[in-house]
């Protein structure tokens, strides 16, 4: 069924039906309810292009992904975020537009996006400590929400973030309570804001117990399985090897687990591991009992919240800037135990 057929069924003009479906205030509540009920009963789905012409919007949200040799955004975590965001877009009748651009070409792409008007707003991924995209988008007047934060940016902006500092402080405290003193941190790239905050939480927990962070027990890099394996293998070969690892990704933790196994050690008995981001749709942390102890905060939920926040700004229903801090739960799995004597 198209708009013309729905209008004829209701004996109303196409303009009235369109305005009722798009929430225009000049349409009475009784008429709006009648139109909405009929559209639902007759399975009417508005044409996105026509709806855009009626509202003056593109009815699309952009996600610009840099193709970087240093920080790979397209991974299982990104996939879960996009899934959550898409749930909000579909519900609101918006399309998702993903653009993969060469590293360093983002500014040009955002300017072209604004000039062409093919997106009503954007989600910013992987913010760096001093991220130039924020001031650019403010300058362009393009609505945006940052997934994460940029610590060195003072301009107010909208964001959705996990309390990374608290999550890693709590995880480190848990290992300290188990008697561990040589705790290694296998972090993400610390030019990224989330990794900077996670290291601060780790170091803060150690300092509170009178322990100085050991640079030899800290690594920063792209969060891959190979990176986790190499870092853990090198540390475990030392005379003063760590008895516990704290990793920034389940993918990295899998590499650490492989290194522990290769060293002839038992996970949770000889070496403990706590990871982050274990709640992924296609990379589960065990089936019934979690394999890894983890700090868990759903990336999919973060995607949905970010999208809803952005859509609220586009529609004028939410103040800008708006912020949302999400907390992580500590999930106890099989990968942690008392420090070995």
Tab-separated table of C-alpha atoms in Angstrom:
chain	number	residue	atom	x	y	z
A	1	UNK	CA	0.000	0.000	0.000
A	2	UNK	CA	1.253	3.465	-0.893
A	3	UNK	CA	0.388	6.906	0.500
A	4	UNK	CA	-2.257	7.566	-2.152
A	5	UNK	CA	-4.087	4.311	-1.389
A	6	UNK	CA	-3.967	4.926	2.358
A	7	UNK	CA	-5.342	8.441	1.831
A	8	UNK	CA	-8.203	7.151	-0.307
A	9	UNK	CA	-9.003	4.495	2.299
A	10	UNK	CA	-9.247	7.172	4.995
A	11	UNK	CA	-10.968	9.727	2.701
A	12	UNK	CA	-8.274	12.259	3.622
A	13	UNK	CA	-5.808	14.231	1.517
A	14	UNK	CA	-2.309	12.843	1.059
A	15	UNK	CA	-0.934	15.984	2.731
A	16	UNK	CA	-3.024	15.408	5.857
A	17	UNK	CA	-2.041	11.741	6.069
A	18	UNK	CA	1.642	12.567	5.573
A	19	UNK	CA	1.564	15.290	8.213
A	20	UNK	CA	-0.262	13.002	10.657
A	21	UNK	CA	2.350	10.260	10.224
A	22	UNK	CA	5.199	12.748	10.665
A	23	UNK	CA	3.807	14.307	13.847
A	24	UNK	CA	2.966	17.795	12.595
A	25	UNK	CA	1.215	19.750	15.379
A	26	UNK	CA	-1.515	21.212	13.137
A	27	UNK	CA	-3.081	17.751	12.756
A	28	UNK	CA	-5.564	16.959	15.531
A	29	UNK	CA	-4.823	14.096	17.902
A	30	UNK	CA	-7.979	12.272	16.826
A	31	UNK	CA	-6.985	12.427	13.147
A	32	UNK	CA	-3.404	11.465	13.893
A	33	UNK	CA	-4.540	8.428	15.888
A	34	UNK	CA	-6.953	7.388	13.142
A	35	UNK	CA	-4.210	7.606	10.500
A	36	UNK	CA	-1.632	5.772	12.597
A	37	UNK	CA	-4.061	2.971	13.474
A	38	UNK	CA	-5.046	2.518	9.822
A	39	UNK	CA	-1.413	2.538	8.676
A	40	UNK	CA	-0.565	-0.139	11.218
A	41	UNK	CA	-3.586	-2.299	10.376
A	42	UNK	CA	-2.947	-2.075	6.622
A	43	UNK	CA	0.842	-2.594	6.990
A	44	UNK	CA	1.651	0.755	5.401
A	45	UNK	CA	5.351	1.640	5.441
A	46	UNK	CA	6.214	5.203	4.376
A	47	UNK	CA	8.676	5.627	1.552
A	48	UNK	CA	11.879	6.988	3.094
A	49	UNK	CA	12.603	9.310	0.168
A	50	UNK	CA	9.080	10.726	0.225
A	51	UNK	CA	9.239	11.160	3.978
A	52	UNK	CA	12.501	13.013	3.577
A	53	UNK	CA	10.951	15.386	1.066
A	54	UNK	CA	8.098	16.059	3.479
A	55	UNK	CA	10.352	16.782	6.441
A	56	UNK	CA	13.310	18.331	4.653
A	57	UNK	CA	15.597	15.613	6.028
A	58	UNK	CA	17.762	12.935	4.448
A	59	UNK	CA	16.322	10.299	6.821
A	60	UNK	CA	19.794	8.805	7.183
A	61	UNK	CA	22.539	8.739	9.810
A	62	UNK	CA	26.197	8.555	8.874
A	63	UNK	CA	29.005	6.470	10.381
A	64	UNK	CA	32.390	7.518	8.971
A	65	UNK	CA	35.056	4.865	9.545
A	66	UNK	CA	38.729	5.686	8.932
A	67	UNK	CA	40.693	2.965	7.162
A	68	UNK	CA	43.680	3.154	9.490
A	69	UNK	CA	46.852	1.125	9.725
A	70	UNK	CA	47.066	1.944	13.436
A	71	UNK	CA	43.528	1.494	14.730
A	72	UNK	CA	41.147	-0.931	13.040
A	73	UNK	CA	37.547	0.078	13.719
A	74	UNK	CA	35.792	-2.725	11.825
A	75	UNK	CA	35.769	-5.566	14.380
A	76	UNK	CA	33.220	-7.582	16.419
A	77	UNK	CA	32.814	-4.698	18.891
A	78	UNK	CA	31.919	-2.294	16.068
A	79	UNK	CA	29.503	-4.867	14.642
A	80	UNK	CA	27.595	-5.071	17.932
A	81	UNK	CA	27.475	-1.273	18.216
A	82	UNK	CA	26.041	-0.959	14.679
A	83	UNK	CA	23.459	-3.648	15.431
A	84	UNK	CA	22.234	-1.729	18.469
A	85	UNK	CA	22.180	1.580	16.592
A	86	UNK	CA	20.295	-0.002	13.687
A	87	UNK	CA	17.514	-1.084	16.027
A	88	UNK	CA	16.843	2.596	16.794
A	89	UNK	CA	17.195	3.683	13.152
A	90	UNK	CA	14.723	1.108	11.850
A	91	UNK	CA	12.193	2.032	14.514
A	92	UNK	CA	12.435	5.713	13.538
A	93	UNK	CA	12.406	5.073	9.785
A	94	UNK	CA	16.017	6.111	9.242
A	95	UNK	CA	18.653	4.540	7.019
A	96	UNK	CA	22.198	3.697	8.099
A	97	UNK	CA	25.007	5.028	5.914
A	98	UNK	CA	28.528	3.666	6.527
A	99	UNK	CA	31.441	5.373	4.772
A	100	UNK	CA	34.946	3.906	4.926
A	101	UNK	CA	37.510	6.622	4.140
A	102	UNK	CA	41.285	6.783	4.037
A	103	UNK	CA	42.910	7.858	7.275
A	104	UNK	CA	43.350	11.641	7.169
A	105	UNK	CA	40.457	12.210	4.750
A	106	UNK	CA	37.671	12.408	7.309
A	107	UNK	CA	37.409	16.206	7.344
A	108	UNK	CA	36.861	16.333	3.603
A	109	UNK	CA	34.210	13.621	3.840
A	110	UNK	CA	32.313	15.346	6.662
A	111	UNK	CA	32.316	18.625	4.725
A	112	UNK	CA	30.998	16.884	1.619
A	113	UNK	CA	28.360	15.094	3.698
A	114	UNK	CA	27.142	18.418	5.076
A	115	UNK	CA	27.186	20.125	1.661
A	116	UNK	CA	25.259	17.310	-0.033
A	117	UNK	CA	22.814	16.914	2.840
A	118	UNK	CA	22.823	13.124	2.580
A	119	UNK	CA	22.894	12.555	6.354
A	120	UNK	CA	20.995	14.312	9.133
A	121	UNK	CA	23.661	13.499	11.728
A	122	UNK	CA	26.625	11.270	12.475
A	123	UNK	CA	28.032	8.981	15.155
A	124	UNK	CA	31.736	9.559	15.867
A	125	UNK	CA	33.713	6.390	16.644
A	126	UNK	CA	37.047	5.851	18.376
A	127	UNK	CA	37.674	9.338	19.801
A	128	UNK	CA	41.255	10.315	20.427
A	129	UNK	CA	42.428	12.369	23.391
A	130	UNK	CA	42.486	15.565	21.318
A	131	UNK	CA	40.008	14.789	18.547
A	132	UNK	CA	39.679	17.415	15.786
A	133	UNK	CA	36.438	15.917	14.477
A	134	UNK	CA	34.477	17.393	17.376
A	135	UNK	CA	35.300	21.035	16.659
A	136	UNK	CA	34.798	20.373	12.932
A	137	UNK	CA	31.291	18.978	13.391
A	138	UNK	CA	30.390	21.836	15.744
A	139	UNK	CA	31.600	24.271	13.060
A	140	UNK	CA	29.567	22.501	10.365
A	141	UNK	CA	26.433	22.449	12.514
A	142	UNK	CA	25.954	18.752	11.824
A	143	UNK	CA	24.296	16.933	14.753
A	144	UNK	CA	26.566	14.264	16.217
A	145	UNK	CA	27.101	11.939	19.173
A	146	UNK	CA	30.512	10.583	20.153
A	147	UNK	CA	30.809	6.951	21.214
A	148	UNK	CA	33.325	7.636	23.956
A	149	UNK	CA	34.951	10.898	25.046
A	150	UNK	CA	37.915	13.104	24.153
A	151	UNK	CA	39.586	14.170	27.398
A	152	UNK	CA	41.492	17.119	25.937
A	153	UNK	CA	38.498	18.693	24.164
A	154	UNK	CA	36.810	21.458	26.146
A	155	UNK	CA	34.011	22.214	23.659
A	156	UNK	CA	30.679	20.835	24.945
A	157	UNK	CA	29.457	17.901	22.862
A	158	UNK	CA	27.146	14.891	23.144
A	159	UNK	CA	28.617	11.531	24.101
A	160	UNK	CA	27.825	8.038	25.359
A	161	UNK	CA	30.649	6.316	27.216
A	162	UNK	CA	31.522	3.515	29.609
A	163	UNK	CA	33.131	4.420	32.913
A	164	UNK	CA	36.440	2.920	31.786
A	165	UNK	CA	38.418	4.280	34.722
A	166	UNK	CA	36.121	2.744	37.318
A	167	UNK	CA	35.841	-0.575	35.443
A	168	UNK	CA	39.605	-1.093	35.328
A	169	UNK	CA	40.142	0.181	38.846
A	170	UNK	CA	37.588	-2.341	40.094
A	171	UNK	CA	39.148	-5.170	38.071
A	172	UNK	CA	42.622	-4.366	39.403
A	173	UNK	CA	41.302	-4.204	42.969
A	174	UNK	CA	39.712	-7.630	42.488
A	175	UNK	CA	43.076	-9.105	41.476
A	176	UNK	CA	44.825	-7.356	44.365
A	177	UNK	CA	42.262	-8.816	46.780
A	178	UNK	CA	43.184	-12.269	45.428
A	179	UNK	CA	46.790	-11.611	46.439
A	180	UNK	CA	48.212	-10.712	43.039
A	181	UNK	CA	50.955	-8.072	43.025
A	182	UNK	CA	52.528	-8.535	39.577
A	183	UNK	CA	49.550	-7.551	37.429
A	184	UNK	CA	50.164	-6.876	33.735
A	185	UNK	CA	48.074	-4.446	31.674
A	186	UNK	CA	47.620	-5.283	27.988
A	187	UNK	CA	45.827	-2.146	26.849
A	188	UNK	CA	44.584	-0.657	23.598
A	189	UNK	CA	46.357	2.197	21.849
A	190	UNK	CA	46.721	4.846	24.530
A	191	UNK	CA	46.250	7.693	22.054
A	192	UNK	CA	42.606	6.551	22.184
A	193	UNK	CA	40.655	8.039	25.060
A	194	UNK	CA	39.184	4.776	26.357
A	195	UNK	CA	42.650	3.202	26.730
A	196	UNK	CA	44.018	6.269	28.515
A	197	UNK	CA	41.181	6.089	31.049
A	198	UNK	CA	41.616	2.337	31.556
A	199	UNK	CA	45.304	2.749	32.321
A	200	UNK	CA	44.464	5.527	34.799
A	201	UNK	CA	42.055	3.191	36.613
A	202	UNK	CA	44.657	0.401	36.739
A	203	UNK	CA	47.396	2.702	38.031
A	204	UNK	CA	45.033	4.330	40.539
A	205	UNK	CA	44.159	0.957	42.087
A	206	UNK	CA	47.830	0.023	42.407
A	207	UNK	CA	48.732	3.382	43.953
A	208	UNK	CA	45.925	3.063	46.515
A	209	UNK	CA	47.596	-0.162	47.737
A	210	UNK	CA	51.053	1.431	47.847
A	211	UNK	CA	52.263	-0.287	44.660
A	212	UNK	CA	54.170	1.531	41.925
A	213	UNK	CA	53.161	0.634	38.336
A	214	UNK	CA	55.896	-1.341	36.590
A	215	UNK	CA	56.460	-0.149	32.979
A	216	UNK	CA	57.698	-3.649	32.115
A	217	UNK	CA	54.215	-4.980	32.881
A	218	UNK	CA	52.323	-2.549	30.628
A	219	UNK	CA	51.687	-2.780	26.896
A	220	UNK	CA	49.724	-0.601	24.485
A	221	UNK	CA	48.742	-1.689	20.976
A	222	UNK	CA	46.070	-2.693	18.499
A	223	UNK	CA	43.732	-5.112	20.291
A	224	UNK	CA	44.228	-8.302	18.279
A	225	UNK	CA	44.649	-11.928	19.317
A	226	UNK	CA	48.220	-11.970	18.032
A	227	UNK	CA	49.088	-8.860	20.047
A	228	UNK	CA	47.720	-10.450	23.226
A	229	UNK	CA	49.620	-13.679	22.577
A	230	UNK	CA	52.945	-11.993	21.853
A	231	UNK	CA	52.760	-9.617	24.829
A	232	UNK	CA	51.805	-12.358	27.297
A	233	UNK	CA	54.342	-14.847	25.904
A	234	UNK	CA	57.173	-12.338	26.329
A	235	UNK	CA	56.166	-11.447	29.891
A	236	UNK	CA	55.653	-15.048	30.991
A	237	UNK	CA	59.212	-15.932	29.945
A	238	UNK	CA	60.670	-13.551	32.543
A	239	UNK	CA	61.977	-14.609	35.920
A	240	UNK	CA	59.573	-12.176	37.612
A	241	UNK	CA	56.606	-13.082	35.407
A	242	UNK	CA	53.173	-11.584	36.071
A	243	UNK	CA	50.681	-13.749	37.937
A	244	UNK	CA	47.713	-11.881	36.432
A	245	UNK	CA	46.759	-10.008	33.262
A	246	UNK	CA	44.194	-7.260	32.696
A	247	UNK	CA	43.243	-6.900	29.008
A	248	UNK	CA	41.173	-4.317	27.144
A	249	UNK	CA	39.442	-6.763	24.803
A	250	UNK	CA	38.113	-10.305	24.761
A	251	UNK	CA	39.974	-10.777	21.486
A	252	UNK	CA	43.256	-9.876	23.194
A	253	UNK	CA	42.388	-12.095	26.169
A	254	UNK	CA	42.064	-15.084	23.836
A	255	UNK	CA	45.655	-14.457	22.750
A	256	UNK	CA	46.762	-14.260	26.399
A	257	UNK	CA	44.995	-17.558	27.092
A	258	UNK	CA	46.920	-19.166	24.224
A	259	UNK	CA	50.219	-17.899	25.637
A	260	UNK	CA	49.345	-19.262	29.087
A	261	UNK	CA	48.587	-22.658	27.568
A	262	UNK	CA	51.779	-22.609	25.480
A	263	UNK	CA	53.780	-21.980	28.669
A	264	UNK	CA	52.343	-25.138	30.240
A	265	UNK	CA	50.344	-23.125	32.777
A	266	UNK	CA	46.712	-23.358	33.838
A	267	UNK	CA	44.369	-20.393	33.452
A	268	UNK	CA	42.793	-19.420	36.755
A	269	UNK	CA	45.284	-21.431	38.813
A	270	UNK	CA	48.774	-20.390	37.709
A	271	UNK	CA	47.795	-17.197	35.892
A	272	UNK	CA	44.642	-15.080	36.256
A	273	UNK	CA	43.090	-12.991	33.481
A	274	UNK	CA	40.388	-10.310	33.524
A	275	UNK	CA	39.129	-8.904	30.241
A	276	UNK	CA	36.748	-6.194	29.029
A	277	UNK	CA	34.004	-6.230	26.357
A	278	UNK	CA	33.055	-9.893	26.731
A	279	UNK	CA	29.348	-9.386	25.889
A	280	UNK	CA	29.543	-9.816	22.106
A	281	UNK	CA	26.887	-11.448	19.945
A	282	UNK	CA	29.222	-13.621	17.871
A	283	UNK	CA	32.091	-14.088	20.303
A	284	UNK	CA	30.668	-15.425	23.525
A	285	UNK	CA	32.537	-15.691	26.817
A	286	UNK	CA	31.752	-19.352	27.372
A	287	UNK	CA	28.386	-21.060	26.996
A	288	UNK	CA	26.894	-21.407	30.485
A	289	UNK	CA	29.714	-20.441	32.864
A	290	UNK	CA	31.914	-17.507	31.785
A	291	UNK	CA	35.395	-18.579	30.779
A	292	UNK	CA	36.867	-15.170	31.561
A	293	UNK	CA	36.263	-12.928	34.526
A	294	UNK	CA	35.270	-9.662	32.834
A	295	UNK	CA	34.151	-6.077	33.171
A	296	UNK	CA	30.993	-6.144	31.090
A	297	UNK	CA	28.996	-3.351	29.503
A	298	UNK	CA	26.900	-4.121	26.432
A	299	UNK	CA	28.266	-2.444	23.301
A	300	UNK	CA	24.964	-3.180	21.585
A	301	UNK	CA	23.079	-1.212	24.237
A	302	UNK	CA	25.578	1.634	23.861
A	303	UNK	CA	24.869	1.670	20.126
A	304	UNK	CA	21.129	1.875	20.674
A	305	UNK	CA	21.448	4.647	23.272
A	306	UNK	CA	23.810	6.652	21.027
A	307	UNK	CA	21.437	6.366	18.076
A	308	UNK	CA	18.405	7.345	20.154
A	309	UNK	CA	20.283	10.344	21.523
A	310	UNK	CA	21.259	11.478	18.021
A	311	UNK	CA	17.764	10.981	16.610
A	312	UNK	CA	16.390	13.015	19.516
A	313	UNK	CA	18.721	15.876	18.611
A	314	UNK	CA	17.794	15.684	14.926
A	315	UNK	CA	14.096	15.761	15.778
A	316	UNK	CA	14.494	18.554	18.324
A	317	UNK	CA	13.234	16.337	21.148
A	318	UNK	CA	16.492	16.200	23.125
A	319	UNK	CA	18.733	18.998	24.348
A	320	UNK	CA	22.220	19.248	22.917
A	321	UNK	CA	24.728	18.536	24.209
A	322	UNK	CA	23.541	15.466	26.126
A	323	UNK	CA	25.709	12.875	27.861
A	324	UNK	CA	25.281	9.347	29.185
A	325	UNK	CA	27.721	7.401	31.358
A	326	UNK	CA	27.336	3.613	31.436
A	327	UNK	CA	28.782	1.445	34.207
A	328	UNK	CA	30.385	-1.973	33.755
A	329	UNK	CA	29.490	-5.059	35.778
A	330	UNK	CA	32.207	-7.350	37.137
A	331	UNK	CA	31.429	-10.879	35.916
A	332	UNK	CA	33.244	-13.675	37.745
A	333	UNK	CA	34.460	-16.464	35.458
A	334	UNK	CA	36.932	-19.332	35.480
A	335	UNK	CA	40.000	-17.292	34.561
A	336	UNK	CA	40.784	-15.856	38.008
A	337	UNK	CA	41.953	-17.352	41.273
A	338	UNK	CA	44.260	-16.675	44.242
A	339	UNK	CA	47.808	-15.646	43.444
A	340	UNK	CA	50.073	-18.718	43.351
A	341	UNK	CA	52.631	-19.073	46.157
